[in-house]
Short mmCIF file of C-alpha atoms (C1' of nucleotides) in Angstrom, two decimals:
data_model
loop_
_atom_site.label_atom_id
_atom_site.label_comp_id
_atom_site.label_asym_id
_atom_site.label_seq_id
_atom_site.Cartn_x
_atom_site.Cartn_y
_atom_site.Cartn_z
CA MET A 1 -12.09 14.55 0.87
CA SER A 2 -14.30 11.26 0.35
CA VAL A 3 -14.40 8.16 2.71
CA LEU A 4 -13.37 5.91 -0.01
CA ARG A 5 -10.04 8.11 -0.21
CA HIS A 6 -9.51 7.80 3.66
CA ALA A 7 -9.99 4.08 2.97
CA LEU A 8 -7.24 3.92 0.81
CA LEU A 9 -5.21 5.86 2.81
CA GLY A 10 -5.87 3.48 5.52
CA LEU A 11 -4.92 0.45 3.21
CA LEU A 12 -1.71 1.91 2.42
CA ALA A 13 -0.49 3.12 5.62
CA ARG A 14 -0.18 -0.97 6.03
CA GLU A 15 1.61 -1.52 3.41
CA PRO A 16 2.30 -0.25 -0.31
CA MET A 17 -0.18 -1.24 -2.88
CA THR A 18 -0.65 -1.32 -6.40
CA GLY A 19 -4.53 -0.05 -7.62
CA TYR A 20 -5.47 -3.70 -8.49
CA GLN A 21 -4.64 -4.52 -4.78
CA LEU A 22 -6.77 -1.99 -3.53
CA SER A 23 -9.61 -2.60 -5.38
CA ARG A 24 -9.45 -6.26 -4.45
CA ALA A 25 -9.14 -5.17 -0.48
CA LEU A 26 -12.55 -3.32 -0.96
CA GLU A 27 -13.88 -6.39 -2.16
CA ARG A 28 -13.23 -8.15 0.92
CA THR A 29 -11.60 -7.30 4.55
CA ILE A 30 -12.81 -3.24 4.49
CA GLY A 31 -14.54 -4.04 1.54
CA TYR A 32 -17.12 -5.64 3.78
CA PHE A 33 -18.06 -1.92 5.16
CA TRP A 34 -16.85 -0.08 2.19
CA HIS A 35 -17.19 -1.21 -1.16
CA ALA A 36 -16.05 0.22 -4.68
CA ASN A 37 -15.11 -1.42 -8.10
CA HIS A 38 -11.55 -0.63 -9.57
CA SER A 39 -13.15 1.96 -11.75
CA GLN A 40 -13.50 4.30 -8.98
CA VAL A 41 -10.44 3.23 -7.56
CA TYR A 42 -7.82 4.18 -10.54
CA PRO A 43 -9.04 7.61 -10.68
CA GLN A 44 -9.19 8.48 -6.77
CA LEU A 45 -5.41 7.25 -6.50
CA LYS A 46 -4.66 9.68 -9.37
CA ALA A 47 -6.31 12.45 -7.17
CA LEU A 48 -4.48 11.23 -4.14
CA SER A 49 -1.23 11.48 -6.24
CA GLU A 50 -1.86 14.71 -6.96
CA ALA A 51 -2.72 15.86 -3.79
CA GLY A 52 0.78 14.72 -2.50
CA LEU A 53 -0.90 11.91 0.24
CA ALA A 54 0.25 8.80 -2.16
CA ARG A 55 3.61 8.38 -4.11
CA PRO A 56 3.78 6.12 -7.61
CA GLU A 57 6.17 3.93 -7.69
CA ALA A 58 6.81 2.47 -11.10
CA LEU A 59 6.66 -1.12 -11.73
CA ALA A 60 7.79 -3.63 -13.91
CA GLY A 61 4.95 -5.57 -14.66
CA PRO A 62 2.52 -7.11 -17.33
CA GLY A 63 0.18 -5.25 -19.43
CA PRO A 64 0.40 -2.48 -21.99
CA ARG A 65 0.43 0.19 -19.58
CA GLU A 66 2.54 1.06 -16.70
CA ASN A 67 2.40 -0.87 -13.42
CA LYS A 68 2.17 1.27 -10.53
CA ARG A 69 2.78 0.65 -6.50
CA PHE A 70 1.46 3.46 -4.47
CA HIS A 71 3.11 4.34 -1.06
CA LEU A 72 1.24 6.56 1.87
CA SER A 73 3.39 9.68 1.98
CA ASP A 74 3.83 11.36 5.48
CA LEU A 75 1.41 14.27 4.18
CA GLY A 76 -1.12 11.38 3.48
CA ARG A 77 -0.35 10.02 7.07
CA ALA A 78 -1.01 13.27 8.60
CA GLU A 79 -4.32 13.60 6.90
CA LEU A 80 -5.50 10.13 7.71
CA ARG A 81 -4.82 11.00 11.51
CA SER A 82 -6.80 14.23 11.49
CA TRP A 83 -9.70 12.41 9.44
CA LEU A 84 -9.81 9.97 12.30
CA SER A 85 -10.42 12.54 14.87
CA ARG A 86 -12.85 14.71 13.19
CA PRO A 87 -16.44 13.88 14.22
CA VAL A 88 -18.63 11.51 12.52
CA LYS A 89 -22.39 11.32 11.89
CA LEU A 90 -24.37 8.30 12.63
CA GLY A 91 -24.35 5.36 10.20
CA PRO A 92 -25.72 3.31 8.15
CA ASP A 93 -29.16 4.79 6.89
CA ARG A 94 -28.69 2.83 3.89
CA ASP A 95 -30.27 -0.26 4.43
CA GLU A 96 -32.11 -1.69 1.29
CA PHE A 97 -33.66 -4.86 3.57
CA VAL A 98 -34.53 -2.91 6.29
CA VAL A 99 -36.57 -0.54 3.35
CA ARG A 100 -38.02 -3.81 2.36
CA VAL A 101 -39.53 -4.83 5.74
CA TYR A 102 -40.99 -1.82 6.23
CA SER A 103 -43.53 -2.76 3.24
CA ILE A 104 -43.65 -6.52 4.02
CA TRP A 105 -47.20 -6.27 5.36
CA LEU A 106 -48.23 -6.12 1.72
CA LEU A 107 -47.21 -9.93 1.47
CA ASP A 108 -48.76 -13.30 1.88
CA PRO A 109 -47.61 -14.44 5.13
CA ASP A 110 -45.68 -17.28 3.02
CA ASP A 111 -43.80 -14.78 0.96
CA ALA A 112 -42.79 -12.87 4.40
CA VAL A 113 -41.53 -16.05 5.78
CA ARG A 114 -39.48 -16.99 2.99
CA ILE A 115 -37.89 -13.44 2.26
CA VAL A 116 -37.08 -13.39 6.14
CA THR A 117 -35.54 -16.68 5.67
CA GLU A 118 -33.33 -15.89 2.93
CA HIS A 119 -32.05 -12.59 4.65
CA ARG A 120 -31.43 -15.17 7.99
CA GLN A 121 -29.10 -17.44 5.99
CA LEU A 122 -27.10 -14.84 4.20
CA HIS A 123 -26.22 -13.34 7.52
CA ALA A 124 -25.57 -17.21 8.75
CA ASP A 125 -23.30 -17.58 5.79
CA ARG A 126 -21.38 -14.68 6.07
CA LEU A 127 -21.01 -15.13 9.78
CA ALA A 128 -19.50 -18.17 9.14
CA GLU A 129 -17.00 -16.28 6.90
CA TYR A 130 -16.28 -13.72 9.46
CA GLN A 131 -15.49 -16.72 11.95
CA SER A 132 -13.19 -18.87 9.76
CA ILE A 133 -11.34 -14.85 9.60
CA ARG A 134 -11.08 -15.06 13.16
CA GLN A 135 -9.61 -18.30 13.73
CA ALA A 136 -6.85 -17.22 10.96
CA LEU A 137 -6.41 -13.79 12.90
CA GLY A 138 -6.19 -15.04 16.37
CA GLU A 139 -6.65 -13.06 19.50
CA PRO A 140 -6.40 -9.26 19.21
CA THR A 141 -2.73 -7.57 20.04
CA GLU A 142 -1.85 -4.15 21.15
CA PRO A 143 -3.94 -1.35 19.97
CA SER A 144 -0.87 0.31 18.44
CA ASP A 145 -0.60 -2.99 15.95
CA PRO A 146 -2.63 -2.35 12.90
CA GLN A 147 -3.95 -6.45 13.60
CA PHE A 148 -5.81 -5.09 16.68
CA ALA A 149 -7.82 -3.02 14.03
CA GLN A 150 -8.29 -5.62 11.64
CA ARG A 151 -9.53 -7.65 14.68
CA ALA A 152 -11.49 -4.81 15.55
CA THR A 153 -13.57 -4.50 12.39
CA LEU A 154 -14.05 -8.02 12.00
CA GLN A 155 -15.74 -7.86 15.40
CA ALA A 156 -18.01 -5.25 14.04
CA GLY A 157 -18.64 -7.48 11.31
CA LEU A 158 -19.44 -10.56 13.64
CA GLY A 159 -21.91 -8.52 15.95
CA TYR A 160 -23.80 -6.97 13.18
CA SER A 161 -24.32 -10.30 11.29
CA GLN A 162 -25.11 -11.87 14.91
CA HIS A 163 -27.81 -8.96 15.27
CA ARG A 164 -29.34 -9.43 12.12
CA ILE A 165 -30.01 -13.34 12.65
CA ALA A 166 -31.41 -12.40 16.05
CA TRP A 167 -33.74 -9.96 14.31
CA SER A 168 -34.70 -12.44 11.65
CA ASP A 169 -35.41 -14.99 14.27
CA TRP A 170 -37.38 -11.92 16.18
CA MET A 171 -39.60 -11.70 12.92
CA LEU A 172 -40.22 -15.59 12.26
CA ASP A 173 -41.56 -15.96 15.44
CA ARG A 174 -44.16 -13.47 14.84
CA LEU A 175 -44.80 -14.24 11.05
CA ARG A 176 -45.54 -18.07 12.25
CA PRO A 177 -48.58 -18.20 14.17
CA GLY A 178 -48.27 -20.89 16.84
CA MET B 1 -35.77 1.23 -10.04
CA SER B 2 -33.99 2.31 -7.43
CA VAL B 3 -34.26 1.99 -3.49
CA LEU B 4 -35.53 5.40 -3.06
CA ARG B 5 -38.37 5.07 -5.55
CA HIS B 6 -39.47 2.01 -3.51
CA ALA B 7 -39.43 3.71 -0.40
CA LEU B 8 -41.49 6.16 -1.32
CA LEU B 9 -43.88 3.46 -2.80
CA GLY B 10 -43.76 2.03 0.55
CA LEU B 11 -44.78 5.14 2.47
CA LEU B 12 -47.52 6.23 -0.17
CA ALA B 13 -49.07 2.39 0.64
CA ARG B 14 -50.12 3.64 3.67
CA GLU B 15 -51.23 6.80 3.22
CA PRO B 16 -51.38 9.51 0.53
CA MET B 17 -48.76 12.11 1.13
CA THR B 18 -47.23 15.18 -0.38
CA GLY B 19 -44.01 15.18 -1.44
CA TYR B 20 -42.97 17.27 1.45
CA GLN B 21 -44.16 15.01 4.03
CA LEU B 22 -42.37 12.02 1.97
CA SER B 23 -39.30 14.38 2.45
CA ARG B 24 -39.94 14.17 6.52
CA ALA B 25 -40.64 10.56 6.83
CA LEU B 26 -37.30 10.15 5.08
CA GLU B 27 -35.56 11.98 8.25
CA ARG B 28 -37.34 9.81 10.80
CA THR B 29 -39.04 6.49 10.69
CA ILE B 30 -37.99 4.90 7.22
CA GLY B 31 -35.31 7.92 6.87
CA TYR B 32 -33.41 6.16 9.99
CA PHE B 33 -32.63 3.30 7.33
CA TRP B 34 -32.95 5.42 3.84
CA HIS B 35 -32.42 9.31 3.85
CA ALA B 36 -33.06 11.36 1.22
CA ASN B 37 -33.33 15.33 0.94
CA HIS B 38 -36.74 16.61 -0.64
CA SER B 39 -34.30 17.74 -3.71
CA GLN B 40 -33.94 13.89 -4.95
CA VAL B 41 -37.65 13.24 -3.65
CA TYR B 42 -39.50 15.96 -5.84
CA PRO B 43 -37.96 14.63 -9.01
CA GLN B 44 -38.29 11.11 -8.28
CA LEU B 45 -42.18 11.76 -7.89
CA LYS B 46 -42.59 12.99 -11.04
CA ALA B 47 -40.90 9.93 -12.35
CA LEU B 48 -43.26 7.55 -10.30
CA SER B 49 -46.15 9.71 -11.71
CA GLU B 50 -44.81 9.44 -15.15
CA ALA B 51 -44.45 5.51 -14.73
CA GLY B 52 -47.97 5.70 -14.02
CA LEU B 53 -47.35 4.19 -10.24
CA ALA B 54 -48.48 7.13 -8.43
CA ARG B 55 -51.22 9.58 -9.17
CA PRO B 56 -50.77 13.48 -8.06
CA GLU B 57 -54.03 15.10 -6.70
CA ALA B 58 -54.03 18.65 -6.88
CA LEU B 59 -54.39 20.73 -3.77
CA ALA B 60 -55.15 24.29 -2.54
CA GLY B 61 -52.04 25.11 -0.58
CA PRO B 62 -49.39 27.60 0.35
CA GLY B 63 -46.90 28.98 -1.99
CA PRO B 64 -46.40 30.16 -5.27
CA ARG B 65 -46.51 26.52 -6.84
CA GLU B 66 -49.40 23.96 -6.97
CA ASN B 67 -49.41 21.49 -4.13
CA LYS B 68 -50.02 17.87 -4.83
CA ARG B 69 -50.48 15.00 -2.55
CA PHE B 70 -49.63 11.66 -4.05
CA HIS B 71 -51.57 8.31 -4.50
CA LEU B 72 -50.38 5.09 -4.88
CA SER B 73 -52.01 3.54 -8.58
CA ASP B 74 -52.80 0.05 -8.41
CA LEU B 75 -49.48 -0.29 -10.60
CA GLY B 76 -47.59 1.48 -7.99
CA ARG B 77 -48.66 -1.25 -5.33
CA ALA B 78 -48.01 -4.39 -7.73
CA GLU B 79 -44.58 -2.91 -8.70
CA LEU B 80 -43.82 -2.61 -4.60
CA ARG B 81 -45.18 -6.31 -4.28
CA SER B 82 -42.78 -7.86 -7.05
CA TRP B 83 -39.73 -5.64 -5.48
CA LEU B 84 -40.24 -6.87 -2.25
CA SER B 85 -39.96 -10.42 -3.29
CA ARG B 86 -36.83 -10.42 -5.76
CA PRO B 87 -33.65 -11.00 -4.28
CA VAL B 88 -31.85 -8.76 -2.10
CA LYS B 89 -27.81 -8.76 -1.61
CA LEU B 90 -26.29 -8.09 1.49
CA GLY B 91 -26.28 -4.52 3.07
CA PRO B 92 -24.79 -2.46 4.33
CA ASP B 93 -21.01 -1.95 2.69
CA ARG B 94 -21.00 1.62 3.65
CA ASP B 95 -20.24 1.99 7.31
CA GLU B 96 -17.76 5.25 7.73
CA PHE B 97 -17.45 4.53 11.32
CA VAL B 98 -15.80 0.79 10.59
CA VAL B 99 -13.74 2.42 8.07
CA ARG B 100 -12.26 4.90 10.74
CA VAL B 101 -11.79 2.22 13.17
CA TYR B 102 -9.58 -0.04 10.54
CA SER B 103 -6.82 2.84 10.90
CA ILE B 104 -7.43 3.70 14.72
CA TRP B 105 -4.02 2.08 15.55
CA LEU B 106 -2.68 5.58 14.17
CA LEU B 107 -4.17 6.96 16.65
CA ASP B 108 -2.60 7.71 20.75
CA PRO B 109 -4.59 5.49 23.08
CA ASP B 110 -6.45 8.40 24.18
CA ASP B 111 -7.71 9.82 20.89
CA ALA B 112 -8.58 5.94 20.24
CA VAL B 113 -10.77 5.92 23.35
CA ARG B 114 -12.47 9.00 22.99
CA ILE B 115 -13.58 8.55 19.21
CA VAL B 116 -15.08 5.29 20.32
CA THR B 117 -16.86 6.83 23.45
CA GLU B 118 -18.16 9.29 21.47
CA HIS B 119 -19.44 6.71 18.75
CA ARG B 120 -20.84 4.77 21.90
CA GLN B 121 -22.66 8.05 22.81
CA LEU B 122 -24.31 8.55 19.77
CA HIS B 123 -25.88 5.15 19.97
CA ALA B 124 -26.96 5.49 23.52
CA ASP B 125 -28.94 8.65 22.48
CA ARG B 126 -30.44 6.67 19.02
CA LEU B 127 -31.12 4.03 21.32
CA ALA B 128 -33.04 5.87 23.85
CA GLU B 129 -34.97 7.32 20.85
CA TYR B 130 -36.13 4.03 19.56
CA GLN B 131 -37.39 2.99 22.82
CA SER B 132 -39.38 6.05 23.16
CA ILE B 133 -41.14 5.25 19.74
CA ARG B 134 -41.40 1.69 20.50
CA GLN B 135 -43.37 3.07 23.77
CA ALA B 136 -45.50 5.06 21.81
CA LEU B 137 -45.94 2.28 19.29
CA GLY B 138 -46.77 -0.69 21.55
CA GLU B 139 -46.37 -4.26 20.84
CA PRO B 140 -46.29 -5.51 17.35
CA THR B 141 -49.75 -6.67 16.01
CA GLU B 142 -50.57 -9.34 13.08
CA PRO B 143 -48.41 -9.14 10.01
CA SER B 144 -50.70 -7.76 7.72
CA ASP B 145 -51.19 -4.75 9.49
CA PRO B 146 -48.98 -1.70 8.17
CA GLN B 147 -47.81 -1.24 12.22
CA PHE B 148 -46.10 -4.62 12.15
CA ALA B 149 -43.93 -3.79 9.37
CA GLN B 150 -42.86 -0.32 11.40
CA ARG B 151 -42.47 -2.22 14.37
CA ALA B 152 -40.05 -4.28 12.74
CA THR B 153 -38.17 -1.73 11.04
CA LEU B 154 -37.98 -0.23 14.87
CA GLN B 155 -36.64 -3.73 16.00
CA ALA B 156 -33.95 -3.63 13.51
CA GLY B 157 -32.80 -0.36 14.99
CA LEU B 158 -33.17 -1.29 18.28
CA GLY B 159 -30.99 -4.35 17.59
CA TYR B 160 -28.59 -2.49 15.63
CA SER B 161 -27.93 0.27 18.24
CA GLN B 162 -27.46 -2.27 20.93
CA HIS B 163 -24.98 -4.37 18.77
CA ARG B 164 -23.00 -1.22 18.23
CA ILE B 165 -23.24 -0.12 21.88
CA ALA B 166 -21.71 -3.92 22.50
CA TRP B 167 -19.05 -3.46 19.98
CA SER B 168 -17.78 0.41 21.57
CA ASP B 169 -17.54 -1.99 24.72
CA TRP B 170 -15.44 -4.43 23.30
CA MET B 171 -13.08 -2.12 22.03
CA LEU B 172 -13.05 0.45 24.99
CA ASP B 173 -12.17 -2.72 27.20
CA ARG B 174 -9.22 -3.57 24.97
CA LEU B 175 -8.00 -0.03 24.79
CA ARG B 176 -7.80 0.64 28.45
CA PRO B 177 -5.14 -1.42 29.70
CA GLY B 178 -6.02 -3.03 32.85
"C1'" DA C 1 -5.22 -22.88 -27.24
"C1'" DG C 2 -8.61 -21.36 -23.88
"C1'" DG C 3 -9.62 -19.74 -18.95
"C1'" DG C 4 -8.50 -17.08 -15.08
"C1'" DG C 5 -5.96 -13.99 -12.83
"C1'" DC C 6 -3.20 -9.85 -12.82
"C1'" DA C 7 -3.09 -4.85 -14.35
"C1'" DT C 8 -4.70 -0.13 -15.75
"C1'" DG C 9 -7.94 2.78 -17.34
"C1'" DT C 10 -12.27 5.56 -20.13
"C1'" DA C 11 -17.04 6.36 -20.73
"C1'" DA C 12 -21.74 7.38 -19.41
"C1'" DA C 13 -25.89 6.89 -17.02
"C1'" DG C 14 -27.74 7.25 -12.14
"C1'" DA C 15 -27.78 8.18 -7.20
"C1'" DG C 16 -27.00 11.64 -3.69
"C1'" DT C 17 -25.40 16.00 -1.46
"C1'" DT C 18 -25.38 20.75 -1.04
"C1'" DA C 19 -26.77 25.36 -2.37
"C1'" DC C 20 -29.95 28.61 -4.51
"C1'" DA C 21 -34.64 30.28 -4.86
"C1'" DT C 22 -39.33 31.53 -3.95
"C1'" DG C 23 -43.23 32.69 -1.43
"C1'" DA C 24 -47.66 31.52 1.98
"C1'" DT C 25 -49.00 30.63 6.71
"C1'" DT C 26 -48.75 30.35 11.93
"C1'" DC C 27 -46.40 31.24 16.16
"C1'" DT C 28 -44.04 34.16 19.65
"C1'" DA D 1 -41.22 42.10 13.33
"C1'" DG D 2 -39.13 37.76 12.73
"C1'" DA D 3 -38.73 32.76 12.81
"C1'" DA D 4 -40.34 28.21 12.11
"C1'" DT D 5 -42.93 25.42 9.36
"C1'" DC D 6 -45.25 24.36 5.15
"C1'" DA D 7 -44.20 23.89 0.50
"C1'" DT D 8 -41.80 23.04 -4.27
"C1'" DG D 9 -38.68 23.01 -7.13
"C1'" DT D 10 -33.42 23.92 -9.97
"C1'" DA D 11 -28.60 23.71 -10.32
"C1'" DA D 12 -24.14 21.90 -9.91
"C1'" DC D 13 -21.04 19.23 -8.12
"C1'" DT D 14 -19.68 14.65 -6.22
"C1'" DC D 15 -20.08 9.59 -5.61
"C1'" DT D 16 -21.20 5.09 -7.25
"C1'" DT D 17 -22.48 1.59 -10.69
"C1'" DT D 18 -22.09 -1.08 -15.20
"C1'" DA D 19 -19.86 -1.49 -19.34
"C1'" DC D 20 -16.29 -0.83 -22.75
"C1'" DA D 21 -11.56 -1.43 -23.43
"C1'" DT D 22 -6.73 -3.61 -23.70
"C1'" DG D 23 -3.22 -7.04 -22.97
"C1'" DC D 24 0.15 -10.13 -20.54
"C1'" DC D 25 1.43 -14.55 -17.37
"C1'" DC D 26 0.52 -18.97 -15.89
"C1'" DC D 27 -1.80 -22.99 -15.76
"C1'" DT D 28 -4.36 -27.38 -17.90
#
DNA sequence: AGGGGCATGTAAAGAGTTACATGATTCT
DNA sequence: AGAATCATGTAACTCTTTACATGCCCCT
């Protein structure tokens, strides 16, 4: 069972959603940490339904096909809980910008400064985005509240962007002589 | 052209290597940020050779097949430089542990504390590993030196693990009442 | 009338993981 | 004699991305 399937179960544990809504969630909140396109979501929802982890509810709605809202089943909730307790390996080991930095010695100093500055800016923008979400979300509640978990993932994002900005500054200090 | 292909070019820009050596490098240094198995490396090396970005040199060596050491070509170096200057999107958006944390409200407080503590420990161990590499590597040199780039990627790792430890502590403070 | 958002799917290609397969050399 | 390391490949499967494809509803 893939991470994506569990990400979908985790979203459905909060409230029933259509495939479209799940796809959108994988472009924002949880999507900052695990992205997926709708073309991947629909087949996975079918698989989850067939495995009895989610139940589709037929809806009247727009479009040529039947609209469906998915509910987490008891089996799905049990699977999600069991997944949470299983051991995880360390991640991420897929960081394209760090791979680029590994070859940064091949660039002219000006170009090197430019790409690091661009990276810093991307994270400064992302940080501002996270901070505005934090405003909307408020202070963390009790750990049994979904809001707490959302606040904790947000905190991961805040800390990560701050770390990338600090790292960029570390490089800029050493790339600019004097 | 994939990230993996450019990671391979970035390794070959330092010194000629066999597919086996490249595979090992993708389990350590640069492998902390972009992992790949040998089964992925060999076909990509073939593709790089066919595209004229790397040249194979036949070697006497053990085993039933011919041994090859790959050299970066001028075209390969140009491609690598050009890739470095092209814009990057933000990464990573694949962080399994954060996806788990998004559902942590479903767990008993004890289990929640346990998985966060385990995560913290993984990063504390990784941090110690990075610190011993830093000892061996020394202080950063000039930006045109491959050592500088290696030191900069290491700095990314150091900062990242520190951030994950701080984030784990943030969660533990809130998961443990009192 | 046209654009954007809601809504659901399939197809094809590329990337990545796990397993299968072979065989020499070196160390214990 | 057996294990670890060096060394190279293929096969099968899953995951991910990009593109194709349809059509309603609401707002301007």
